[in-house]
Tab-separated table of C-alpha atoms and ligand atoms in Angstrom:
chain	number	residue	atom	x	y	z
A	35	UNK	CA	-3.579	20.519	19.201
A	36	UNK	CA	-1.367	22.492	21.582
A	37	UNK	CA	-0.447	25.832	19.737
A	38	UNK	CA	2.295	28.061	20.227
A	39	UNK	CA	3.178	31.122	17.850
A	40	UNK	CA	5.148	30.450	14.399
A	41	UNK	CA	6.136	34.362	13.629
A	42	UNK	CA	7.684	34.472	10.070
A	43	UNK	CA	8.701	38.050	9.633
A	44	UNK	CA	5.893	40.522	10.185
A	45	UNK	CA	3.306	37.269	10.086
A	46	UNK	CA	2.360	34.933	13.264
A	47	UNK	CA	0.863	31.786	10.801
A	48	UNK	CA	-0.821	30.524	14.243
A	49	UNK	CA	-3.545	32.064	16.263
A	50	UNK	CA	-5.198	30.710	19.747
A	51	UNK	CA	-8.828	30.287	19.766
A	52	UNK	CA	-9.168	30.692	23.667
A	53	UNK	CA	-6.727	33.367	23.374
A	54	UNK	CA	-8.320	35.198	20.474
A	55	UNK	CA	-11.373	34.688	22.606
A	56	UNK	CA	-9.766	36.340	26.134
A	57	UNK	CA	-8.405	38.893	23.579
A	58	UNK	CA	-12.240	39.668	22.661
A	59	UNK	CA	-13.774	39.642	26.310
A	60	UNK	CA	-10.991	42.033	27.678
A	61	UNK	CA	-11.945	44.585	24.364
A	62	UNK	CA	-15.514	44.254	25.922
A	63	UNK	CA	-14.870	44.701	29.140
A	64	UNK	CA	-13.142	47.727	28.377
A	65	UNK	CA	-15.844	49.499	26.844
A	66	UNK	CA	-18.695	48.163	28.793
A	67	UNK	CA	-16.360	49.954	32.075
A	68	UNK	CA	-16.870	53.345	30.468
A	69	UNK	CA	-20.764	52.213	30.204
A	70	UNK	CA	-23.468	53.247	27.782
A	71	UNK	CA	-22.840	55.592	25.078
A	72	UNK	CA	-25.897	57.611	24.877
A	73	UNK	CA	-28.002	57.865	21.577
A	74	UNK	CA	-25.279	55.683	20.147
A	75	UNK	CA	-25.795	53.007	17.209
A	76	UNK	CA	-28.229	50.660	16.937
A	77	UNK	CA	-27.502	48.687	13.710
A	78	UNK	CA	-24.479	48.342	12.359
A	79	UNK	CA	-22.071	47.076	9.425
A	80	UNK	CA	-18.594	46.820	10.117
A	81	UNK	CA	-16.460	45.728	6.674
A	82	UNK	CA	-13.286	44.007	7.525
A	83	UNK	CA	-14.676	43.385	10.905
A	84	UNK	CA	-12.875	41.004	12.443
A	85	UNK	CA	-9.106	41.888	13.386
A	86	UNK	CA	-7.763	45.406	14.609
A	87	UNK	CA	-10.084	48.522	14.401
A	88	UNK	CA	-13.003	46.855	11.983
A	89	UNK	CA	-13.227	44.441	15.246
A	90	UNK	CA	-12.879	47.009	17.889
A	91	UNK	CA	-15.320	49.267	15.844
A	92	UNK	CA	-17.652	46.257	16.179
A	93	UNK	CA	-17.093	45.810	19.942
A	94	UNK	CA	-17.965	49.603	21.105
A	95	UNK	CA	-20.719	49.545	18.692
A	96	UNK	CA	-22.231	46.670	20.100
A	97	UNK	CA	-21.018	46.399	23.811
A	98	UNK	CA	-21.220	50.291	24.278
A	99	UNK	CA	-24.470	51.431	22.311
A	100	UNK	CA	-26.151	47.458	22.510
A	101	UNK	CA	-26.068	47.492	18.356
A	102	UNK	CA	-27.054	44.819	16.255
A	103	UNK	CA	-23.863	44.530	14.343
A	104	UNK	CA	-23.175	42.433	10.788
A	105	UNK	CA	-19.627	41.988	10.597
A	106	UNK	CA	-17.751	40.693	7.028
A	107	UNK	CA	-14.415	39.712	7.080
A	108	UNK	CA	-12.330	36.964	4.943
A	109	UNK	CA	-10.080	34.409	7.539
A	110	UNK	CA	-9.490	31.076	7.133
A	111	UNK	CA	-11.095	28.197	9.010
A	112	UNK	CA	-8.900	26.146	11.200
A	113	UNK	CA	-8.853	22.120	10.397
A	114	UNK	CA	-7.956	19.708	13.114
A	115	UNK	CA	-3.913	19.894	12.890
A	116	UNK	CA	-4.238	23.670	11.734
A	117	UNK	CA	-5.388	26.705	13.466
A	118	UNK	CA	-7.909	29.155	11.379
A	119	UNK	CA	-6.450	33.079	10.924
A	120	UNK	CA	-7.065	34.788	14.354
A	121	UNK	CA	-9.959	36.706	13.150
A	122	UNK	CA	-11.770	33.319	11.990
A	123	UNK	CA	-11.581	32.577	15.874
A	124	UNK	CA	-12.253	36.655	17.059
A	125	UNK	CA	-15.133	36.411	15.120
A	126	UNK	CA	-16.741	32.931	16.714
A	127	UNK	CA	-15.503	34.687	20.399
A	128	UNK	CA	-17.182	37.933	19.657
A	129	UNK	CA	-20.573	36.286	18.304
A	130	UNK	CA	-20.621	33.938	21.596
A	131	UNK	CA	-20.471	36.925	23.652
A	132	UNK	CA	-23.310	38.992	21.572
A	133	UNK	CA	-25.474	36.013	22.108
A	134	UNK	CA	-24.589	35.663	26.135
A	135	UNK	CA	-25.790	39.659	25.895
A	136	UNK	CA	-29.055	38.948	23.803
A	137	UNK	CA	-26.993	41.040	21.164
A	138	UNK	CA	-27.833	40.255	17.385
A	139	UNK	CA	-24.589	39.309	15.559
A	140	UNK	CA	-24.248	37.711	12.002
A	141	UNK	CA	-21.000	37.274	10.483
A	142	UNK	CA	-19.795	36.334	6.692
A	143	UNK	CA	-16.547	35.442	5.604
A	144	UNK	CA	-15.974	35.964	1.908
A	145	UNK	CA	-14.405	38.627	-0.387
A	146	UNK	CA	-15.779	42.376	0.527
A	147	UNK	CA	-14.937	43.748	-2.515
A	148	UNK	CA	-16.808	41.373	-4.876
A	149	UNK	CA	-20.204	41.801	-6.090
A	150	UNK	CA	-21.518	38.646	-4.379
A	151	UNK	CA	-20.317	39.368	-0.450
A	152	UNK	CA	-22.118	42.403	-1.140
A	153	UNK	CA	-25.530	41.270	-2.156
A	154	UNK	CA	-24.994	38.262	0.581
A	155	UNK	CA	-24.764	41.222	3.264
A	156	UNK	CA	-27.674	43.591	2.003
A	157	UNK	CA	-29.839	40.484	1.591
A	158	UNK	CA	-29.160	40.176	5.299
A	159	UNK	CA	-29.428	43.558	6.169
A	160	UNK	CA	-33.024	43.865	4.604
A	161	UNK	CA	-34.398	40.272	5.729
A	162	UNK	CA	-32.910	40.928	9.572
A	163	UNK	CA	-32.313	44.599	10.418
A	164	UNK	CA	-34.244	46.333	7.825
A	165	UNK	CA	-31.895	49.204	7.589
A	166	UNK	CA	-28.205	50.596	9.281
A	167	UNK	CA	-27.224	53.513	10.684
A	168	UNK	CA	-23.758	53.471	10.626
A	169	UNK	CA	-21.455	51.631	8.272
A	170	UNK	CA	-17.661	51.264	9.165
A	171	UNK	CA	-15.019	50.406	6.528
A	172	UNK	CA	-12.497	49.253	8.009
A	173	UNK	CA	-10.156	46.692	5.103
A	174	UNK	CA	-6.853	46.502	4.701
A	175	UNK	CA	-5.586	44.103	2.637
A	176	UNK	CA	-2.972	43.821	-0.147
A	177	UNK	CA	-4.856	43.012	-3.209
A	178	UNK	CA	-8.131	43.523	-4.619
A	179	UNK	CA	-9.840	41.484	-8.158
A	180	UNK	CA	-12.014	44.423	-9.761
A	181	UNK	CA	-16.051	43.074	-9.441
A	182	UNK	CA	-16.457	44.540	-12.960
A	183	UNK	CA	-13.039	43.344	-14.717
A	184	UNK	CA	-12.025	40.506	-12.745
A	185	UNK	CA	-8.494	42.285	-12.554
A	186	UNK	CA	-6.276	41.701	-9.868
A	187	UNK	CA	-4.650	45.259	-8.243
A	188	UNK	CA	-1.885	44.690	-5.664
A	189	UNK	CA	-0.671	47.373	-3.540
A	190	UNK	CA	2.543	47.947	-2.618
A	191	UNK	CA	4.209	50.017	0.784
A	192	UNK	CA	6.541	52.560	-1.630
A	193	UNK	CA	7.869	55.750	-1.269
A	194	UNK	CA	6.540	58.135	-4.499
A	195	UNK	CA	9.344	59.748	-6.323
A	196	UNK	CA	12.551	58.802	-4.655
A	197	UNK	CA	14.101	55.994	-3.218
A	198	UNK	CA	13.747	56.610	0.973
A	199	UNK	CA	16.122	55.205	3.841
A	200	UNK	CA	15.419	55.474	6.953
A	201	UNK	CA	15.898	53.546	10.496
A	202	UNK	CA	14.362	50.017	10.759
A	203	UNK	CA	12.791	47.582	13.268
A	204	UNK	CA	13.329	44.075	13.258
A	205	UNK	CA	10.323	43.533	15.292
A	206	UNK	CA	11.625	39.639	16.223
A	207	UNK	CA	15.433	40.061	17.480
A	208	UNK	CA	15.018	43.951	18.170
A	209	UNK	CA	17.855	44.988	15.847
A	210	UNK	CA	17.690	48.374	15.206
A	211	UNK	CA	19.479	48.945	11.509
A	212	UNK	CA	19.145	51.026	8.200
A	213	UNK	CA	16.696	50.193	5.130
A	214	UNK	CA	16.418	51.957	1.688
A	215	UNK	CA	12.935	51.135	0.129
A	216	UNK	CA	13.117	51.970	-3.842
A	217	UNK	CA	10.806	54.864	-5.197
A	218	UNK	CA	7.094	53.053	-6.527
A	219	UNK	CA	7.453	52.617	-10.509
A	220	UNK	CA	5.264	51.271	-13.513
A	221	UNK	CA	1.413	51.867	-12.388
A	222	UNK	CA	2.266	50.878	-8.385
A	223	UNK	CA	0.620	53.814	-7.331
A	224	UNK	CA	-2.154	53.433	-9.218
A	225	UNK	CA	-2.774	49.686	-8.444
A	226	UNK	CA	-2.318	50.796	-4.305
A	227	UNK	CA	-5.119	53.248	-5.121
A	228	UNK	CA	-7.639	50.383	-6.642
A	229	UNK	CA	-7.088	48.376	-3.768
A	230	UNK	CA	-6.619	50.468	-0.878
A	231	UNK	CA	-8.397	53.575	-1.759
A	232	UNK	CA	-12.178	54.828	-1.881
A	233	UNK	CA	-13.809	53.013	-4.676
A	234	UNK	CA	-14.794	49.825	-3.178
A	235	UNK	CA	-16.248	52.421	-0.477
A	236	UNK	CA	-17.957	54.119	-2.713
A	237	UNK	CA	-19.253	50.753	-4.557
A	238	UNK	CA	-20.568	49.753	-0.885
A	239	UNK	CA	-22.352	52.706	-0.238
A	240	UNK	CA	-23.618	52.805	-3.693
A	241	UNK	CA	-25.060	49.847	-3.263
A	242	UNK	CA	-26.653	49.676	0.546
A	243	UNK	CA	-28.112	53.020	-1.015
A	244	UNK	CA	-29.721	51.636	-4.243
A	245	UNK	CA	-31.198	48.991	-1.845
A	246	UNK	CA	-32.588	51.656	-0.221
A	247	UNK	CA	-31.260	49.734	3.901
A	248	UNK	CA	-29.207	52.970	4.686
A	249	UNK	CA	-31.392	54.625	7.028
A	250	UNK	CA	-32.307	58.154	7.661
A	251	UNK	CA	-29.158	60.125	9.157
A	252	UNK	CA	-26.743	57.116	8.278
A	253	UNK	CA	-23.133	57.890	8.516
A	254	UNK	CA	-20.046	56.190	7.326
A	255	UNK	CA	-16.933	55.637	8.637
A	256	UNK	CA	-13.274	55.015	6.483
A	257	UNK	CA	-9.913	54.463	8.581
A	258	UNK	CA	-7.149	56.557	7.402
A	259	UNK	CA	-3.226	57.284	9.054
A	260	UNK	CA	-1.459	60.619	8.605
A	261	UNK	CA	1.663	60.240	11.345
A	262	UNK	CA	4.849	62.149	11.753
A	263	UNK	CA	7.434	63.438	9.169
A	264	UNK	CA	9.910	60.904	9.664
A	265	UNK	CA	7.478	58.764	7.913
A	266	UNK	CA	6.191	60.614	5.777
A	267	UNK	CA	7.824	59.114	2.886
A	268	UNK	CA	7.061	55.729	3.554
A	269	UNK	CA	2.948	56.192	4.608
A	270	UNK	CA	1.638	60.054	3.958
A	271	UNK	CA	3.314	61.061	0.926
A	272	UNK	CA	3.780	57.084	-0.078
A	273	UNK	CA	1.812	54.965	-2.473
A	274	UNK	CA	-0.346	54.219	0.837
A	275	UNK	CA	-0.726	57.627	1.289
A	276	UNK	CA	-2.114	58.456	-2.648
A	277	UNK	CA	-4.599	55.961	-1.518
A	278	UNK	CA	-5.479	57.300	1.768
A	279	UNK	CA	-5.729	60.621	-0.628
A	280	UNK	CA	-8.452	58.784	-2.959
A	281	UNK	CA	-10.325	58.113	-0.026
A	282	UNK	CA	-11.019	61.535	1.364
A	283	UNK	CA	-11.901	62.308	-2.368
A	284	UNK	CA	-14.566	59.639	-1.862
A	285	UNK	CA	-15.665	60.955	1.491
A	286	UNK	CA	-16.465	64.117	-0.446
A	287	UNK	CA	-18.078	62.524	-2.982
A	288	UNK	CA	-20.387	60.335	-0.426
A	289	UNK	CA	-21.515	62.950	1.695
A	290	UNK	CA	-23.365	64.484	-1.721
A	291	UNK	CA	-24.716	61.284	-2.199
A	292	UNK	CA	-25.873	60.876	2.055
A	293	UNK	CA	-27.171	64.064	2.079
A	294	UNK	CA	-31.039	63.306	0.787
A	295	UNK	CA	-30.877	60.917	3.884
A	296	UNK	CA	-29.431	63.894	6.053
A	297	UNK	CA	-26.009	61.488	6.065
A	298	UNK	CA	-22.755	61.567	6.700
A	299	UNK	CA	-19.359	60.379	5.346
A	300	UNK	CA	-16.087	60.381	7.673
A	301	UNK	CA	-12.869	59.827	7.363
A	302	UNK	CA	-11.296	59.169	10.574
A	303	UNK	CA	-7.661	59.306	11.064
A	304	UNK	CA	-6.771	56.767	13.787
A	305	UNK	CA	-3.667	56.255	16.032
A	306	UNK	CA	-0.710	54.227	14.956
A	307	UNK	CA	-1.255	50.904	16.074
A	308	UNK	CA	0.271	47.379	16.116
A	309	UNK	CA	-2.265	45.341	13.789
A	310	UNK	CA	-1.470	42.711	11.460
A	311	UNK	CA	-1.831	45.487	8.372
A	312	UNK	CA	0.647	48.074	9.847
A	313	UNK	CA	3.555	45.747	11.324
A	314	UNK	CA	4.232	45.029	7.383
A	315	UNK	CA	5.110	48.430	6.858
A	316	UNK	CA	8.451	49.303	7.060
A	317	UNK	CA	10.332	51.921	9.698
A	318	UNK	CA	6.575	51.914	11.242
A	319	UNK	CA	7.044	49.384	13.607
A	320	UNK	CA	9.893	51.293	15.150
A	321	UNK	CA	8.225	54.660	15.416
A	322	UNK	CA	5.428	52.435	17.104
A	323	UNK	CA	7.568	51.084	19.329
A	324	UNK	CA	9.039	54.472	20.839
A	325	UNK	CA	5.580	56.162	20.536
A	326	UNK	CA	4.267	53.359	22.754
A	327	UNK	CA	7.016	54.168	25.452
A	328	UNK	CA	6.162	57.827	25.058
A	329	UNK	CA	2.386	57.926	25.659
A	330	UNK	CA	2.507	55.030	27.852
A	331	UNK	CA	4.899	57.113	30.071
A	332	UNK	CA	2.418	60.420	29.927
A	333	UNK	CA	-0.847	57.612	30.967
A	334	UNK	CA	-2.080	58.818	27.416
A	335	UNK	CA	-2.157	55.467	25.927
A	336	UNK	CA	-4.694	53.520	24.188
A	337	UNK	CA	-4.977	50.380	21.779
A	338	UNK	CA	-7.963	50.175	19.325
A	339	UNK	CA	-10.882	49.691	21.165
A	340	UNK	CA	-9.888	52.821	23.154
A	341	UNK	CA	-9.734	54.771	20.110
A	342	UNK	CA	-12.770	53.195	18.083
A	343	UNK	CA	-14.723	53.467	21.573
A	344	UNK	CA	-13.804	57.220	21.903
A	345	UNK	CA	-14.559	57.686	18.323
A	346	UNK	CA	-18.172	56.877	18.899
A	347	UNK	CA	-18.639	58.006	22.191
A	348	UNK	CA	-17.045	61.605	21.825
A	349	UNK	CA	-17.398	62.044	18.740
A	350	UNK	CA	-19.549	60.502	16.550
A	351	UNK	CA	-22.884	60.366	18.639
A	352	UNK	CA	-22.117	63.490	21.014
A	353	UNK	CA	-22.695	65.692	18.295
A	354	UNK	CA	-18.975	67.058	18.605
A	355	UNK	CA	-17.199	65.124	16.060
A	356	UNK	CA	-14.290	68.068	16.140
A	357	UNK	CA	-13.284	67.577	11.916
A	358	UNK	CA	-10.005	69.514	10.927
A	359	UNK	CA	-9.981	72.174	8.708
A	360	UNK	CA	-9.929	69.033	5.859
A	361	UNK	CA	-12.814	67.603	7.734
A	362	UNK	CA	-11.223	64.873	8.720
A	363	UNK	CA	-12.546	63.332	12.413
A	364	UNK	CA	-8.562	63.038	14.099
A	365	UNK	CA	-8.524	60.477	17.175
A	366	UNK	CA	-4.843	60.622	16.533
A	367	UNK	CA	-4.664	63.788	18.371
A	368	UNK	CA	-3.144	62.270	21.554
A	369	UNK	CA	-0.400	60.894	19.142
A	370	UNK	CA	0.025	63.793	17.338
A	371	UNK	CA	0.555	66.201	20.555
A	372	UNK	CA	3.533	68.113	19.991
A	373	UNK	CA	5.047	67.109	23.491
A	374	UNK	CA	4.700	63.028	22.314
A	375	UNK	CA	6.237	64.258	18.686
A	376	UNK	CA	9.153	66.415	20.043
A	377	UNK	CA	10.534	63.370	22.479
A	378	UNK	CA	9.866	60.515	19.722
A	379	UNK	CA	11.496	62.599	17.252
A	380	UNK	CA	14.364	63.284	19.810
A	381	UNK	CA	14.409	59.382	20.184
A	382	UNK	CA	14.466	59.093	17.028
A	383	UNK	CA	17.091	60.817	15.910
A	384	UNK	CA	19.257	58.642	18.944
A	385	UNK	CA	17.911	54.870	18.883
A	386	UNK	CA	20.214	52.507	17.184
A	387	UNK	CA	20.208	48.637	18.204
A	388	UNK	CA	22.031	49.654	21.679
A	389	UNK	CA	19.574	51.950	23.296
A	390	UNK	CA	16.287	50.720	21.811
A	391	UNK	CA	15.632	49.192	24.911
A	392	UNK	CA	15.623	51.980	26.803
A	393	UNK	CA	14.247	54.675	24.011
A	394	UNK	CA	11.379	52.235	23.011
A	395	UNK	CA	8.530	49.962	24.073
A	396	UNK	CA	9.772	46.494	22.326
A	397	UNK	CA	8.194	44.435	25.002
A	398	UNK	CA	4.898	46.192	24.667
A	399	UNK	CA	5.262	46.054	20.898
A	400	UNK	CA	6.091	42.499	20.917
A	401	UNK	CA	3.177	41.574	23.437
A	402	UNK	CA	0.645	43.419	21.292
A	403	UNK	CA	1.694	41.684	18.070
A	404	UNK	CA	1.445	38.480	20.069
A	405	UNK	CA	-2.695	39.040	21.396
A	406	UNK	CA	-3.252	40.041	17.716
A	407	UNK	CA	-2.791	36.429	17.093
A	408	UNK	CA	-4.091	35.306	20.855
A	409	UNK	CA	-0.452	34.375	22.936
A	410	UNK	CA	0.490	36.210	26.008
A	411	UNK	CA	-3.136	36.624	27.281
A	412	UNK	CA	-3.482	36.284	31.056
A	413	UNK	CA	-5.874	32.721	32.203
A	414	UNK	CA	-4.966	31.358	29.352
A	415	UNK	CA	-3.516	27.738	29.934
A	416	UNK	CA	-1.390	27.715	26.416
A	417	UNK	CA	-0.022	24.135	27.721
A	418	UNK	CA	-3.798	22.486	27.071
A	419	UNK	CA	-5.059	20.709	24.169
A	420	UNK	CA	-7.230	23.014	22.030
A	421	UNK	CA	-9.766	22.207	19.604
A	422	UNK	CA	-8.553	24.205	16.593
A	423	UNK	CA	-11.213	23.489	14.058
A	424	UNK	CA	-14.452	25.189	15.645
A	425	UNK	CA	-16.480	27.250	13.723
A	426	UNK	CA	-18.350	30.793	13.825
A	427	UNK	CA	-22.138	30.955	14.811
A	428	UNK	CA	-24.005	32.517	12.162
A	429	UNK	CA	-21.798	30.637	9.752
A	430	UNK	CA	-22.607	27.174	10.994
A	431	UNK	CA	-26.743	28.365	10.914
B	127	NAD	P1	-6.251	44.545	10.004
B	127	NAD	O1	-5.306	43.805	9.132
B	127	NAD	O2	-6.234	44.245	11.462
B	127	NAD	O3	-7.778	44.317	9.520
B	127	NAD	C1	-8.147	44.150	8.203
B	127	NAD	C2	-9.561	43.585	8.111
B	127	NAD	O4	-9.922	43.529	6.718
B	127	NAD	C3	-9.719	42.152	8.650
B	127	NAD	O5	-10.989	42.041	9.280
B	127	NAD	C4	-9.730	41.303	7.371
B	127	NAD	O6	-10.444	40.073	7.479
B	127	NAD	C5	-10.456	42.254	6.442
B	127	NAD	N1	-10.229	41.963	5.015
B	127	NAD	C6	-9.085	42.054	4.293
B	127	NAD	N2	-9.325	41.748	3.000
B	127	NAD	C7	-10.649	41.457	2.910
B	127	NAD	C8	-11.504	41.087	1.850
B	127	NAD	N3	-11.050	40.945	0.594
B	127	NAD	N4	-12.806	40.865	2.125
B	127	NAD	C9	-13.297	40.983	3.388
B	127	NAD	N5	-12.533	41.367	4.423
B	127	NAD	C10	-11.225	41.589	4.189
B	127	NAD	O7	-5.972	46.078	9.704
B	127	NAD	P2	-6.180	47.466	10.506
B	127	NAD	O8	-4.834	47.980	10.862
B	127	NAD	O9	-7.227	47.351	11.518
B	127	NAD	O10	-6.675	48.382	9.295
B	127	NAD	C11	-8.010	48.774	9.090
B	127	NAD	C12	-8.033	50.191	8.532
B	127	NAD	O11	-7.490	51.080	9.531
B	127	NAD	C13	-7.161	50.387	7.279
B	127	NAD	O12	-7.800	51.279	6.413
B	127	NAD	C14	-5.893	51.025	7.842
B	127	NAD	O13	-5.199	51.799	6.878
B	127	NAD	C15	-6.512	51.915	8.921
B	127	NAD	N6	-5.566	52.404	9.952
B	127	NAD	C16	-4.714	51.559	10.594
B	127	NAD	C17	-3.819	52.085	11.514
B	127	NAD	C18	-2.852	51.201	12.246
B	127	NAD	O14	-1.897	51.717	12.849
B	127	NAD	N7	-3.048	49.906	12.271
B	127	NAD	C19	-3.815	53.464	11.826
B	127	NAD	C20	-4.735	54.287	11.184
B	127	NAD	C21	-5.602	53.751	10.235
């Protein structure tokens, strides 16, 4: 099948497998450039590991430190008129190149936050590894069915309290225009909490712990976002953000329950990214389009295997993880420098649909949305027939 990308809003329904795959070697040749990271990881389980920073968390971990990594992510398989999900074919690429570097890799694809994906991985965990020393979780999806219940939460992108408006991306035609988002009602914030928040962490660590394969001086890693004022009422102070909230509550609550194995519990806050999680959220895009132009301008830069490599390198296993005063690890500080804010928020305050091209980045935002999904990657011949229903290692074992 020759495939080309079918974007339908903030979605691209198609994904390239070569593509995915160059996608995947150029992560790893990025951190295997800044070479080994001393004392680093040596086993590792990423959760939602195969798309954005789950998959770049995987990469540094096991092309900078040489880890054994277990990755668990739900994609879709491809069939032979239909492409799989792009992390269906990330995963396959970055398994290939574990096994070209004698790496151990072992994938599964199934539903993290039920009971059975998790006794599927520990089972693994004891038979292969024995133990892990760091866990990274690393989901982001839009509904979760309670293990326990079998209830279905679905979380929602609303502002808490009022109804918010606010300037707006439309990431394919690069109109710039105005969108009011209505104030979260009924239990949404509570149902973006139960999916999106700490307690399926917790129920992980729970029960890696009770299985005894966390090992001595284990620490785990949640992804959180924090961001500007402008949107603040869309992502910090948001239903998002009450979840983001539950999760540092969690943190707390895990480093008590690390701290017999001298553990640790992190929450990172990362850099705004385009992934396929945060070009759903509204005004986002935009503010990621004119940060882009900003810290591309100042050579400061960096997608997410620069960040999740510099969050292991610097700070995780150099002994200076640098928390703030809510002990929060932040490798969004290069975003958050108040020479970047000042000039977005000056752009801000300026961009309408005339100027964007000048204020922002919409080609770089628009050719990182596209190598999410595998288009636009150089030595990639897109013209060529492509086998579309290949499968993933460890899956196919
Ligand atoms: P993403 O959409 O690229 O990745 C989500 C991952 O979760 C994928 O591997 C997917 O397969 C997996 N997943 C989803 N539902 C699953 C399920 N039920 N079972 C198993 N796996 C499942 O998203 P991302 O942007 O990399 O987000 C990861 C984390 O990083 C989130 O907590 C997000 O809030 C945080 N974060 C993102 C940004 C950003 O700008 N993108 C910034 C800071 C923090």
């Amino acid at each position: 099948m020759i495939i080309a990308p079918k974007i339908r809003g903030f979605i691209c329904t198609t994904a390239h497998p070569e593509g995915c795959a160059k996608h995947v070697a150029e992560q790893i040749a990025v951190v295997k450039s800044r070479g080994l990271i001393e004392n680093g990881p040596k086993r590792v389980l990423v959760i939602g590991s195969s798309t954005g920073y789950g998959l770049s968390s995987r990469i540094a971990a096991a092309f900078g430190a040489n880890a054994a990594t277990i990755g668990v992510a739900f994609e879709r398989p491809g069939e032979a008129d239909r492409p799989a999900t792009a992390g269906w074919y990330n995963t396959r690429a970055f398994e290939q190149e574990a096994a070209a570097a004698g790496l151990y890799a072992r994938s599964f694809n199934g539903d993290a936050f039920s009971d059975a994906v998790k006794k599927e991985v520990i089972d693994a965990v004891k038979a292969d590894l024995g133990q892990v020393d760091l866990v990274i979780y690393s989901l982001a999806s839009p509904r979760r069915t309670d293990p326990k219940t079998g209830e279905v939460y679905k979380s929602v992108l609303k502002p808490v309290g009022e109804s918010y408006t606010n300037k707006n991306l439309n990431t394919t035609t690069g109109v710039v225009n105005e969108i009011t988002i209505e104030p979260a009602e009924g239990d949404d914030i509570c149902q973006t909490i139960a999916v999106m928040g700490g307690e399926d962490w917790e129920l992980w660590t729970d029960a890696l712990l009770e299985a005894g394969v966390l090992a001595e001086g284990c620490q785990t890693v949640a992804y959180s976002y924090i961001g500007p004022s402008m949107t603040w009422p869309i992502y910090k102070n948001g239903t998002i953000g009450k979840a983001k909230e539950d999760l540092e509550r969690v943190q707390r609550l895990l480093d008590e329950k690390l701290a017999p194995l001298h553990g640790k519990a992190w929450v990172s806050v990362n850099k705004a990214l385009v992934t396929q999680a945060s070009s759903a959220i509204p005004v986002v895009p935009l503010y990621i389009s004119l940060l882009y132009k900003v810290m591309k301008d100042e050579g400061t830069h960096e997608d997410t295997i620069e960040q999740m490599d510099r969050l292991l390198r610097d700070r995780l296993y150099k002994g200076n993880p640098q928390p703030d005063e809510a002990g929060r690890i932040r490798v969004d500080d290069w975003e958050m420098k108040p020479q970047v804010q000042d000039i977005v928020a000056e752009r801000w305050a300026q961009v309408d649909t005339e100027n964007f091209q000048q204020l922002g980045d919409f080609a770089g935002y628009q050719s990182s949305f596209l190598r999410l999904f595998g288009f636009g990657l150089a030595g990639v011949d897109y013209s060529a027939d492509t086998d579309t229903a290949v499968g993933i290692p460890s899956l196919d074992k």
